[in-house]
Coordinates of C-alpha atoms in Angstrom, one line a residue:
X264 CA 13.0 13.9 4.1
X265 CA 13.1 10.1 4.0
X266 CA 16.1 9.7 1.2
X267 CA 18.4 12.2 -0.1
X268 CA 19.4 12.7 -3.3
X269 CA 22.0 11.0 -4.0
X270 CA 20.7 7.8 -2.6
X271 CA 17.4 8.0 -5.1
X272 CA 19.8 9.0 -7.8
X273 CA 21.8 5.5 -6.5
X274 CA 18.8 3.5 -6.4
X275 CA 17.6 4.7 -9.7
X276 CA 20.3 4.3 -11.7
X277 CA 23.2 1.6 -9.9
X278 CA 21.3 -1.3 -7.9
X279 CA 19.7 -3.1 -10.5
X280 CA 16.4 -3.1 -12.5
X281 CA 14.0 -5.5 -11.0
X282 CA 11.8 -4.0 -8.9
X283 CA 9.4 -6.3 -7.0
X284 CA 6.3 -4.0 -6.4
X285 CA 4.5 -5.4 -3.5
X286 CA 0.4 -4.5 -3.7
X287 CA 0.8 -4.3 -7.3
X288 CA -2.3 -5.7 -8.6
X289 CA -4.2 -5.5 -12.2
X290 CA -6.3 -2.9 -10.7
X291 CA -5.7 -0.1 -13.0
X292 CA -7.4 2.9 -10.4
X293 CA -4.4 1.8 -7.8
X294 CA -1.5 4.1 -7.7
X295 CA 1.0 1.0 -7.8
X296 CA -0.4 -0.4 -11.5
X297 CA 0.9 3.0 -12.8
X298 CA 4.0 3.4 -11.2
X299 CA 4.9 0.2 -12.0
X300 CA 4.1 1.2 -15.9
X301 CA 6.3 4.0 -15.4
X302 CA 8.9 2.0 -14.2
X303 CA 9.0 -0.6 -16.8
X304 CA 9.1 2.9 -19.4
X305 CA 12.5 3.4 -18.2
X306 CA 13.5 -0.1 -18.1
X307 CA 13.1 -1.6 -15.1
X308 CA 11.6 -5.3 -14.7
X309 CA 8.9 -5.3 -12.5
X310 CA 7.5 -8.3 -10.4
X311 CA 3.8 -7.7 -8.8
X312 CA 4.0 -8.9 -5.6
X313 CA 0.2 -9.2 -3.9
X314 CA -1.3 -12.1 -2.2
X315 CA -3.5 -12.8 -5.4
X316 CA -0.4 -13.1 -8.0
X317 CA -1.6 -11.9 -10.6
X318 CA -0.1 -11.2 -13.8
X319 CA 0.4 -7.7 -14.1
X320 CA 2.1 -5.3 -17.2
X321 CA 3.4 -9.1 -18.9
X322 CA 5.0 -9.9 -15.5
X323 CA 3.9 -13.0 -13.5
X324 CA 2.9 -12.1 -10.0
X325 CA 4.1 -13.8 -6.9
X326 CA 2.0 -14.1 -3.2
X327 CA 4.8 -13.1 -1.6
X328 CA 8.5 -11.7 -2.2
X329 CA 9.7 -15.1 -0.6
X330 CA 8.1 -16.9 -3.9
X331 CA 10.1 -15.0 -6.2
X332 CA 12.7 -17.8 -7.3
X333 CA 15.4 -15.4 -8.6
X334 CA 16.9 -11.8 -7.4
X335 CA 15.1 -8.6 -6.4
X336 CA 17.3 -5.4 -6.7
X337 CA 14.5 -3.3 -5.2
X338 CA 11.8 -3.7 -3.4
X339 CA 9.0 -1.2 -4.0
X340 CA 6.5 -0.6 -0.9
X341 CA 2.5 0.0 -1.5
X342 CA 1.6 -1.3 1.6
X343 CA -0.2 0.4 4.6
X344 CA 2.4 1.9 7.1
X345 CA 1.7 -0.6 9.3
X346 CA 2.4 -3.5 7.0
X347 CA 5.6 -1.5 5.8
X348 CA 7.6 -2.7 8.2
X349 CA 7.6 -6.3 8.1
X350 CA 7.8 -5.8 4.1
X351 CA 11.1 -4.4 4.5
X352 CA 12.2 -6.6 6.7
X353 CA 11.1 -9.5 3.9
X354 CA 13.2 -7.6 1.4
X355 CA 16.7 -7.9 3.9
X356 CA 15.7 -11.5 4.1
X357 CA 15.3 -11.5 0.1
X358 CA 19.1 -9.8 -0.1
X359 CA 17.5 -6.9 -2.1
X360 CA 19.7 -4.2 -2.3
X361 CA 17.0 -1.0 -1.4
X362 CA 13.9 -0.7 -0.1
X363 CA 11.5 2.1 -1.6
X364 CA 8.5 3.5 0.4
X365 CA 5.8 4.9 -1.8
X366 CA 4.0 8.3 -0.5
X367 CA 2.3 8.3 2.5
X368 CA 4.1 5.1 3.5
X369 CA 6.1 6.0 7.2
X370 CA 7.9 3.5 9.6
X371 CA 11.3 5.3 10.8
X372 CA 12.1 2.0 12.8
X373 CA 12.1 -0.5 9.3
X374 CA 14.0 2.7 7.8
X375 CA 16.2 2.5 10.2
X376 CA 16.8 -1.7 10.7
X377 CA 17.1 -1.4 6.7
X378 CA 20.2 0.8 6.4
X379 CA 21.4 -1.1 9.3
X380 CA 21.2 -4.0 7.3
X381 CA 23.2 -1.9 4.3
X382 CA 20.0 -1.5 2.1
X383 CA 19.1 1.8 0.6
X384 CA 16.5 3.4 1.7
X385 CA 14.0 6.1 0.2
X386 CA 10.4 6.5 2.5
X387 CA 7.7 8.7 1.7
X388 CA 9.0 9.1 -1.8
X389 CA 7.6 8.2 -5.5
X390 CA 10.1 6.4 -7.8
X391 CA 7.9 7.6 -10.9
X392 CA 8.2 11.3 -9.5
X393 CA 12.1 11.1 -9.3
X394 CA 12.7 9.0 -12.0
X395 CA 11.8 11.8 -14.6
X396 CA 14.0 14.0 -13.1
X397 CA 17.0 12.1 -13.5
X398 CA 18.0 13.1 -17.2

């Protein structure tokens, strides 16, 4: 397990609401253009990040999280495993407040330099899984 309880329960519900989703794209057959809908059902903002910025769910997208001109809570990961990394290390350099690791996404060393760095961290895990089972 990549994030216990308690730290999805805190990233869910106490580190803020936008949530830059990087690979979120308008491709609706991608698993990150309905977790992001989920997400914006229980309130959370969320900013596609993907190298084509597109506008995604009424929410201009941005290349890159370093072109977002205002704060990122969370940082929601769609990325290959071996693109994770460097995401998260974007998102300490962003002063997001948690990183989030969609399924199938795995790097225990950016896990590990982002609670170094005082982020939360959730890996392997899908915020519109837990999310639900909040209430």
């Amino acid at each position: 397990m990549y994030g216990d309880e308690a730290t999805i329960r805190r990233i869910l519900t106490e580190l803020g609401d936008t949530w830059a989703v990087v690979g979120l794209s308008a491709n609706r057959r991608r698993a990150a253009y309905g977790v992001a809908q989920v997400l914006q059902r229980y309130g959370k903002r969320i900013v596609p990040v993907h190298p084509k910025a597109e506008a995604v769910h009424g929410e201009q997208g941005y290349a890159s999280l370093a072109d977002i001109p205002f704060e990122v809570d969370v940082v929601d990961v769609f990325v290959n495993s071996e693109l994770a990394g460097a995401v998260a290390d974007e998102a300490v350099t962003k002063g997001a407040k948690a990183v989030w690791f969609q399924l199938g996404v795995v790097d225990e060393a950016a896990h590990e330099r982002a609670r170094a760095a005082g982020l939360g961290m959730v890996m392997d895990r899908c915020p519109a899984i837990e999310i639900p089972l909040l209430s």
